[in-house]
PDB file of C-alpha atoms in Angstrom:
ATOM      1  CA  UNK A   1     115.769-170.022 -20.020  1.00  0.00           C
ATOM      2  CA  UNK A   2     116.702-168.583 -23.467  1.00  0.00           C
ATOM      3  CA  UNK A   3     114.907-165.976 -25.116  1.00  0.00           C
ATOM      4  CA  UNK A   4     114.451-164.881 -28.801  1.00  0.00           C
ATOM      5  CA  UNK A   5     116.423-162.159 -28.971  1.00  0.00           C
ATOM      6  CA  UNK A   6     114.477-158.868 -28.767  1.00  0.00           C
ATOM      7  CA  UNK A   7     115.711-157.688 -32.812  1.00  0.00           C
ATOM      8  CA  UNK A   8     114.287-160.608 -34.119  1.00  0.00           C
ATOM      9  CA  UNK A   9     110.751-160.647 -32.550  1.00  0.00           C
ATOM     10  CA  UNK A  10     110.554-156.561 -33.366  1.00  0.00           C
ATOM     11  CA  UNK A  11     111.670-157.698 -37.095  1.00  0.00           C
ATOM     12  CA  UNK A  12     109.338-159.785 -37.050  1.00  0.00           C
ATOM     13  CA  UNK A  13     106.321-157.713 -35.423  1.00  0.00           C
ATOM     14  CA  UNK A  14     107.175-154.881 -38.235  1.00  0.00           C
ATOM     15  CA  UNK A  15     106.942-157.185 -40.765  1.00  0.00           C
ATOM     16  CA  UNK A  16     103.863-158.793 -40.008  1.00  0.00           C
ATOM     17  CA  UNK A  17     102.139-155.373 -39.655  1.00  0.00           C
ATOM     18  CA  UNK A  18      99.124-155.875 -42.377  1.00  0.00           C
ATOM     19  CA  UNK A  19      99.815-159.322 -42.986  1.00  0.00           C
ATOM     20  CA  UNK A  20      97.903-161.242 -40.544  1.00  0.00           C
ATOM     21  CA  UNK A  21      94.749-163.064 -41.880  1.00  0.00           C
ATOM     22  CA  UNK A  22      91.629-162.888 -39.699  1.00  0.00           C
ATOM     23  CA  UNK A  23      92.160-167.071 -39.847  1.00  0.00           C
ATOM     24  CA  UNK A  24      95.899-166.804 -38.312  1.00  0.00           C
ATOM     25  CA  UNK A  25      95.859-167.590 -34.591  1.00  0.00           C
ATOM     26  CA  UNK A  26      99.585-167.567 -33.572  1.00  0.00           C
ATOM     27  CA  UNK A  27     102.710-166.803 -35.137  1.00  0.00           C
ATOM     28  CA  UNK A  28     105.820-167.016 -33.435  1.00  0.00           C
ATOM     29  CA  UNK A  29     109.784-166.961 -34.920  1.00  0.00           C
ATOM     30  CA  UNK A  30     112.887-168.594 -33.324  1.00  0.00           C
ATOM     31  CA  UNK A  31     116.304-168.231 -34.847  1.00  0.00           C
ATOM     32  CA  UNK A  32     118.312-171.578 -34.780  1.00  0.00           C
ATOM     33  CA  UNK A  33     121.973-171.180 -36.325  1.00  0.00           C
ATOM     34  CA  UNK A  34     121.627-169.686 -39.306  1.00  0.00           C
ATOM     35  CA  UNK A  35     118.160-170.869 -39.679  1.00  0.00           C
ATOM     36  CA  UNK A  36     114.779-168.778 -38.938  1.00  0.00           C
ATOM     37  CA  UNK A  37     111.941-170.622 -38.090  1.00  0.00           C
ATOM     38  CA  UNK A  38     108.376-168.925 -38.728  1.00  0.00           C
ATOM     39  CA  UNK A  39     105.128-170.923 -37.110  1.00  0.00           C
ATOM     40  CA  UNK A  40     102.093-169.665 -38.127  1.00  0.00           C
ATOM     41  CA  UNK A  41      98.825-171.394 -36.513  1.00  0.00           C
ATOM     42  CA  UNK A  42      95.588-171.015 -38.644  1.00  0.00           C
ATOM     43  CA  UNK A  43      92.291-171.959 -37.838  1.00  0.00           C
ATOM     44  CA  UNK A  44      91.616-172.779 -41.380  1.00  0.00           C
ATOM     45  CA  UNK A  45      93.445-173.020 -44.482  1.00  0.00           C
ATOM     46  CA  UNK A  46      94.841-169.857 -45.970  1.00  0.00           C
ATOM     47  CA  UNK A  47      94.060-168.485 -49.678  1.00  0.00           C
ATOM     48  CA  UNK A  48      96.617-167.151 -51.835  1.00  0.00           C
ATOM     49  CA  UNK A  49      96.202-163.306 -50.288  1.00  0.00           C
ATOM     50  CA  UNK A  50      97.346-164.602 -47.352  1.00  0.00           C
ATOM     51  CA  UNK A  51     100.111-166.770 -47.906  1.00  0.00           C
ATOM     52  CA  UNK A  52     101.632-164.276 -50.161  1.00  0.00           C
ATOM     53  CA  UNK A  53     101.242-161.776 -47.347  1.00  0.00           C
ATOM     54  CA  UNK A  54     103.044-164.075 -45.049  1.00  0.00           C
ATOM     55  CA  UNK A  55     105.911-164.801 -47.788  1.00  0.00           C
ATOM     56  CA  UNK A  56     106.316-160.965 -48.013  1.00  0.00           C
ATOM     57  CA  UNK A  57     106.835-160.689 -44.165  1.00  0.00           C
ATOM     58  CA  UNK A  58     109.013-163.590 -43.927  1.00  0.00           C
ATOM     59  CA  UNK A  59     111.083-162.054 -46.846  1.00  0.00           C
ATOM     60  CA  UNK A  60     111.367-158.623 -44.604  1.00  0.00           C
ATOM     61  CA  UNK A  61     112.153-160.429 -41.861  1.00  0.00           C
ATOM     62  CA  UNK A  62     115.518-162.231 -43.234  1.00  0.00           C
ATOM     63  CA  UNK A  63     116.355-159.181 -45.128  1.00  0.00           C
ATOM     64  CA  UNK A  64     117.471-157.993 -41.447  1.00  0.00           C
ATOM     65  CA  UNK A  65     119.235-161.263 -40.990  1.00  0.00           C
ATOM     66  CA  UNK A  66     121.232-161.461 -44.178  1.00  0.00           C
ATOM     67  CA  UNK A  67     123.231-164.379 -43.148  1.00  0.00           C
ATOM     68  CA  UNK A  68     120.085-166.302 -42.016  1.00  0.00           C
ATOM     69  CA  UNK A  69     117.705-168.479 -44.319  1.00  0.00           C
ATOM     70  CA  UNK A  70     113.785-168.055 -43.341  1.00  0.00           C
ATOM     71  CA  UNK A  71     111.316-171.708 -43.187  1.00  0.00           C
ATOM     72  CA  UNK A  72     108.082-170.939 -42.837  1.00  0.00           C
ATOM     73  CA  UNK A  73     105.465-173.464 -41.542  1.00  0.00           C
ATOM     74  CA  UNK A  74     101.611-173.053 -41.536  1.00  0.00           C
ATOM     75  CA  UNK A  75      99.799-175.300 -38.862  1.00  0.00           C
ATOM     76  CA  UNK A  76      96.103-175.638 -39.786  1.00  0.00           C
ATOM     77  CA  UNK A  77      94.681-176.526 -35.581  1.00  0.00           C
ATOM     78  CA  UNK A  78      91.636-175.557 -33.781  1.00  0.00           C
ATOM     79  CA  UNK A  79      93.261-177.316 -30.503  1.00  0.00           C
ATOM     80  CA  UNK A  80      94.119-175.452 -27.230  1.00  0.00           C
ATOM     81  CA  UNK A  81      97.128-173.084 -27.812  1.00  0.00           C
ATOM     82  CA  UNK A  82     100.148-174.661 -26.786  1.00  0.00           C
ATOM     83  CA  UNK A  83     100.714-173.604 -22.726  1.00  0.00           C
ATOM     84  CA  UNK A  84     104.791-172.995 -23.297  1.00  0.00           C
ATOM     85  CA  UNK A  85     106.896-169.500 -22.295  1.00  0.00           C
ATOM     86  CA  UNK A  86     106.177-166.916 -25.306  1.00  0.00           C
ATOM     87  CA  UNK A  87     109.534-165.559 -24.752  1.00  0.00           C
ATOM     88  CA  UNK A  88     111.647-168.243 -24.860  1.00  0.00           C
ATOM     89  CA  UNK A  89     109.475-169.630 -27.887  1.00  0.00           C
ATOM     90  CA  UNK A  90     109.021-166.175 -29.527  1.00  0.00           C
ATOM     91  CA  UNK A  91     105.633-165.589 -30.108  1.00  0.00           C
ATOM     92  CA  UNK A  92     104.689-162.405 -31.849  1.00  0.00           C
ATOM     93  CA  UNK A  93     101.054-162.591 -32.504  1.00  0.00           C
ATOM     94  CA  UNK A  94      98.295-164.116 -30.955  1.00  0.00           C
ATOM     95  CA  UNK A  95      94.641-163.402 -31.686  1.00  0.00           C
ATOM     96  CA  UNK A  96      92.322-163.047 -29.003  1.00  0.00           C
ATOM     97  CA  UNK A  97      89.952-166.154 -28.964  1.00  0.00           C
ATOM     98  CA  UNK A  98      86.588-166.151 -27.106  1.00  0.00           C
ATOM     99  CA  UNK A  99      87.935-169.393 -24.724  1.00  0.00           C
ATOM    100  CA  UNK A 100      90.131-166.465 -23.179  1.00  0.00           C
ATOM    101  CA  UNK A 101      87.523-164.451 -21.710  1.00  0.00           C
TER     102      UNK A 101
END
């Protein structure tokens, strides 16, 4: 099993510090080449506020990968989170949903 590599899910932790919208559900980053991948699962679509909040992150987050490019993809889904290994598919964030408890 591969992991994300520890600098890039702590990049993008700090980055996403005050940028999560009470709608986002997941968010999880994966380097592939030279490419950064960003998911981010919503439960409903995002305004403005929060996109640009998420544009800002994924901006701080390539700025410590300068010879990386940054896609970032917004999944609206209220389906089950996916059952996969967090590490290996670098999940960051996930909000606490009341099918947990």
């Amino acid at each position: 099993m591969t992991i994300v590599e520890p600098e890039l899910r702590l990049s993008a932790q700090c980055a996403l510090l005050g940028a999560i919208h009470p709608a986002i559900r997941l968010v999880k980053i994966k380097r592939e080449g030279a490419t950064i991948r960003m998911t981010i699962v919503a439960a409903e679509d995002l305004g403005n506020d929060a996109i640009d909040a998420l544009s800002v992150a994924a901006t701080e987050i390539v700025a410590d990968f300068p010879m990386c490019q940054i896609e970032k993809q917004v999944i609206v889904s209220t389906d089950a989170l996916p059952k996969e290994n967090i590490l290996a598919e670098g999940w960051v964030y996930q909000r606490l949903e009341h099918s947990i408890r």
